Coordinates of C-alpha atoms in Angstrom, one line a residue:
M1421 CA 38.7 79.9 55.0
E1422 CA 39.8 77.6 57.8
A1423 CA 39.3 78.3 61.5
V1424 CA 39.7 76.3 64.8
I1425 CA 37.2 76.1 67.6
R1426 CA 39.1 76.7 70.9
K1427 CA 38.1 77.0 74.6
W1428 CA 37.5 80.5 76.0
G1429 CA 36.7 80.3 79.7
N1430 CA 34.2 77.4 80.0
S1431 CA 32.8 77.9 76.5
P1432 CA 33.9 76.9 73.0
A1433 CA 34.9 79.9 70.8
L1434 CA 35.5 80.6 67.2
R1435 CA 37.7 83.5 66.1
L1436 CA 36.5 85.1 62.9
P1437 CA 39.0 86.6 60.6
T1438 CA 38.5 90.4 60.0
S1439 CA 38.4 89.7 56.3
A1440 CA 35.5 87.3 56.7
L1441 CA 33.6 89.8 58.9
K1442 CA 34.1 92.6 56.3
E1443 CA 33.2 90.4 53.4
A1444 CA 29.9 89.3 55.1
G1445 CA 29.1 92.9 56.1
Y1446 CA 29.3 92.3 59.8
H1447 CA 31.0 94.6 62.4
L1448 CA 32.3 94.3 66.0
E1449 CA 29.6 94.4 68.7
Q1450 CA 26.9 93.6 66.2
K1451 CA 24.2 91.3 67.6
V1452 CA 23.6 88.1 65.7
D1453 CA 21.3 85.1 65.8
L1454 CA 22.7 81.6 65.8
I1455 CA 20.7 79.0 64.1
V1456 CA 21.5 75.3 64.3
S1457 CA 20.1 73.4 61.3
R1458 CA 21.1 69.9 60.0
G1459 CA 24.4 69.8 61.7
R1460 CA 25.4 73.4 60.7
I1461 CA 25.6 76.6 62.7
I1462 CA 24.3 79.6 60.8
I1463 CA 25.2 83.2 61.9
Q1464 CA 22.8 85.8 60.7
P1465 CA 22.3 89.5 61.8
L1466 CA 19.5 90.2 64.1
K1467 CA 16.8 92.4 62.6
K1468 CA 16.9 95.9 64.1
V1469 CA 13.9 96.5 66.3
E1470 CA 12.3 99.8 65.8
Y1471 CA 9.9 101.2 68.4
D1472 CA 7.0 103.5 67.8
L1473 CA 6.7 106.1 70.5
D1474 CA 3.0 106.5 70.1
A1475 CA 2.4 102.8 70.4
L1476 CA 4.6 102.6 73.5
V1477 CA 2.9 105.6 75.2
G1478 CA -0.5 104.1 74.2
G1479 CA 0.4 101.0 76.3
V1480 CA 0.7 103.1 79.5
T1481 CA -2.4 102.6 81.7
A1482 CA -3.4 103.4 85.2
S1483 CA -2.6 99.9 86.3
N1484 CA 1.0 99.8 84.9
G1485 CA 1.9 103.4 85.5
H1486 CA 3.6 104.8 88.6
S1487 CA 3.4 108.0 90.5
E1488 CA 6.1 110.7 90.6
F1489 CA 9.3 109.7 92.3
G1490 CA 11.8 112.0 94.0
F1491 CA 15.5 111.4 94.6
G1492 CA 15.9 114.0 97.3
K1493 CA 17.7 117.4 97.3
P1494 CA 20.5 118.1 94.8
V1495 CA 24.0 117.2 96.1
G1496 CA 26.1 118.7 93.4
K1497 CA 25.6 121.0 90.5
E1498 CA 22.5 119.4 89.0
A1499 CA 20.4 121.7 86.9
L1500 CA 16.8 121.9 88.2

């Protein structure tokens, strides 16, 4: 499959045919990693980062926490 690198703003850009995206299993707005190796550019999907709530909460300490914060009185139909 042939494509042409063109200018998009101040950057070079490569338009990928939909058929190539589908065949590779990629989709629009998917985050990818670009790897440059031996004169080639490799596009591979980023690994999905999964967070563990217990681990995140466990990282909260007195030194990195904050006190309660108020935004003032309701100005519309906020549910309180």
